[in-house]
C-alpha atoms as one frame of an Amber mdcrd trajectory, in Angstrom:
protein
 -41.736  11.364 -10.051 -38.717  13.102 -11.423 -36.146  11.739 -13.850 -32.880
  13.646 -13.466 -31.104  14.710 -16.600 -27.913  15.770 -15.101 -26.119  13.331
 -12.862 -22.966  14.551 -10.752 -20.809  11.810  -9.434 -18.251  11.918  -6.589
 -15.191   9.748  -7.292 -13.647   8.199  -4.305 -16.055   5.836  -2.451 -18.673
   6.310  -5.244 -17.130   5.296  -8.655 -13.976   3.766  -7.331 -12.539   2.217
  -4.065  -9.279   4.132  -3.336  -8.637   2.758  -0.068  -5.246   1.339  -0.427
  -3.803   4.342  -2.476  -5.236   6.936  -0.062  -4.425   5.306   3.152  -0.813
   4.418   1.966  -0.342   8.054   0.813  -1.643   9.356   4.124   0.637   7.029
   6.067   3.609   8.118   3.897   2.878  11.726   4.794   2.530  11.132   8.484
   5.846   9.243   8.587   7.564  12.538   7.529   6.237  13.998  10.735   7.512
  10.890  12.849   4.015   9.440  13.031   3.832   5.755  12.333   0.581   4.217
  11.567   0.291   0.512  11.912  -3.372   0.114  11.165  -4.044   1.570   7.737
  -7.723   1.064   8.147  -7.743   3.803  10.904  -6.977   6.275   7.861 -10.216
   5.483   6.087 -11.862   8.740   7.481  -9.361  10.590   4.984 -11.370   9.065
   2.029 -13.517  11.827   0.684 -13.092  15.000   2.510 -10.447  17.671   1.537
  -6.989  16.491   2.740  -5.972  19.619   4.588  -9.159  19.526   6.687  -8.624
  15.949   7.524  -4.931  16.460   8.671  -6.120  19.318  10.862  -9.147  17.437
  12.274  -7.634  13.968  12.789  -3.987  14.814  13.821  -4.256  18.449  15.161
  -2.051  19.898  12.354  -1.859  23.675  12.108  -2.383  25.149   8.605   1.376
  25.168   7.809   1.784  21.509   8.889  -1.366  20.472   6.934  -0.138  22.041
   3.888   3.263  20.281   4.181   1.499  16.897   4.833  -0.602  17.352   1.624
   2.600  17.944  -0.281   4.126  14.703   1.108   0.890  12.954   0.404   1.164
  13.829  -3.225   4.781  12.666  -3.550   3.478   9.130  -3.048  -0.016   9.471
  -4.532   0.962  11.036  -7.849   3.312   8.099  -8.722   1.965   5.031  -6.921
  -1.178   5.671  -4.788  -3.151   7.033  -7.667  -3.340   3.552  -9.268  -3.822
   1.659  -5.911  -7.514   1.804  -6.730 -10.290  -0.231  -8.291 -13.641   0.454
  -9.993 -16.764  -0.743  -8.148 -18.520  -3.539  -9.957 -21.363  -2.321 -12.071
 -20.165   1.234 -12.396 -18.974   1.069 -16.122 -22.188  -0.491 -17.017 -24.154
   2.261 -15.143 -22.292   5.055 -16.777 -22.679   3.600 -20.158 -26.481   3.170
 -19.704 -26.857   6.691 -18.432 -25.203   8.049 -21.525 -27.289   5.795 -23.815
 -30.306   7.182 -22.007 -29.228  10.810 -23.047 -28.203  11.981 -19.655 -25.511
  14.393 -18.933 -22.801  12.851 -16.631 -20.433  15.006 -14.645 -17.740  14.290
 -12.115 -17.567  16.509  -9.065 -14.726  15.616  -6.779 -12.703  17.284  -4.084
  -9.657  15.571  -5.556  -7.502  17.737  -7.776  -8.807  17.683 -11.388  -5.549
  16.555 -12.752  -5.506  13.456 -10.618  -9.218  12.676 -11.322  -8.681  12.975
 -15.042  -5.805  10.471 -14.823  -7.899   7.975 -12.747 -10.856   8.039 -15.063
  -8.544   7.585 -18.173  -6.656   4.793 -16.387  -9.785   2.919 -15.786 -11.409
   3.726 -19.071 -14.313   5.765 -17.637 -13.489   9.002 -19.149 -15.524   8.466
 -22.284 -18.757   8.439 -20.332 -18.226  11.964 -18.745 -19.316  15.307 -20.264
 -17.198  17.133 -17.688 -14.663  16.426 -15.007 -14.313  19.018 -12.221 -12.172
  18.910  -9.129 -10.181  21.054  -6.923  -6.865  22.854  -7.879  -3.426  21.797
  -6.705  -3.063  25.235  -5.169  -5.870  24.413  -2.804  -8.642  26.599  -4.526
 -12.168  25.138  -5.154 -11.587  22.422  -2.517 -15.050  22.761  -0.685 -17.622
  20.420  -2.298 -20.232  22.890  -2.803 -17.732  25.091  -4.819 -16.823  22.018
  -6.958 -20.498  21.193  -7.602 -21.348  24.780  -8.533 -18.382  25.091 -10.886
 -19.190  21.692 -12.618 -22.750  22.860 -13.203 -21.708  26.177 -14.404 -19.003
  24.714 -16.713 -21.488  22.296 -18.288 -23.918  25.081 -18.834 -26.633  23.720
 -16.611 -28.950  26.486 -15.774 -32.089  24.493 -14.439 -30.786  22.846 -11.263
 -34.027  21.116 -10.748 -32.847  18.654 -13.410 -29.632  17.737 -11.465 -28.802
  15.315  -8.760 -25.614  14.539  -6.906 -24.287  10.947  -6.025 -21.791  10.644
  -3.178 -20.892   8.544  -0.247 -20.073  11.200   2.465 -21.817  13.919   4.319
 -19.967  16.680   2.521 -21.359  15.397  -0.811 -24.888  15.891   0.528 -24.144
  19.275   2.153 -22.373  20.573  -0.945 -25.312  19.452  -3.118 -27.947  21.030
  -0.798 -25.995  24.264  -0.762 -26.503  24.328  -4.545 -30.251  23.540  -4.254
 -29.879  20.019  -5.679 -30.659  16.681  -3.956 -28.091  14.077  -3.212 -28.371
  10.327  -3.385 -26.118   8.710  -0.703 -24.470   5.400  -1.356 -23.545   2.992
   1.253 -21.123   0.843  -0.596 -18.482   3.606  -0.121 -17.070   5.115   3.180
 -20.004   6.914   4.683 -22.548   5.118   6.909 -26.319   5.377   7.108 -26.422
   7.782  10.085 -23.954  10.170   8.488 -25.856  10.416   5.213 -29.270  10.550
   6.770 -28.235  13.310   9.268 -26.773  15.281   6.272 -30.195  15.075   4.650
 -29.585  12.728   1.715 -32.578  12.561  -0.517 -32.435   8.843  -0.548 -30.063
   5.909  -0.005 -28.571   3.419  -2.436 -27.056   0.430  -0.618 -25.584  -1.097
  -3.785 -24.621   0.077  -7.223 -27.612  -1.993  -8.469 -29.834   0.037  -6.177
 -28.227   3.263  -7.594 -28.872   2.147 -11.171 -32.553   1.528 -10.308 -32.907
   5.050  -8.828 -31.190   6.752 -11.722 -32.414   4.734 -14.650 -35.994   4.223
 -13.606 -38.185   6.472 -11.564 -35.947   8.571  -9.275 -36.658  10.803  -6.386
 -40.051  12.024  -5.544
């Protein structure tokens, strides 16, 4: 059995439930293109992946339109949507216990670092993190594998066999595997079991309690 010393966490759908803020921000952006969304739940696929990719994939935007949509998204998100969010029950206790156990805890999110820092501070989660890494507002380091690689490098983690990623979507798993580290997929977020299994998640945590058991007791084989 292997106890992982370095834990990298995704943010949206893993530490917090950002559904209202993200879907409202996407709807706001789409309105600027004359696209009215009645059912905000239909925008949940935007939670997790890079925004530009999602505007292209789900609405057929070209690069110019996708970039403009991201700017409109941020108009709403940076003021209001960022705090239309809530921490999953049990997450603060899990983070505190990991730190008490001497683990290195890192954030690795596709969300811009400046927003991720504000969210963690707003919810009082920032003291538990040894490093916070996201994308940049100019669109660089947006792919999850790049974020994970940079987070590990910035934290001085050279032995990647001691690290594990935790996330709720396939791009978390794929990004981790590209960095030669396993990923625990969580089902309380926005990815489902087939998505995480097909991406080759090392194991699945259905609840925050399951995740705590995996990380704090005997983890992956």
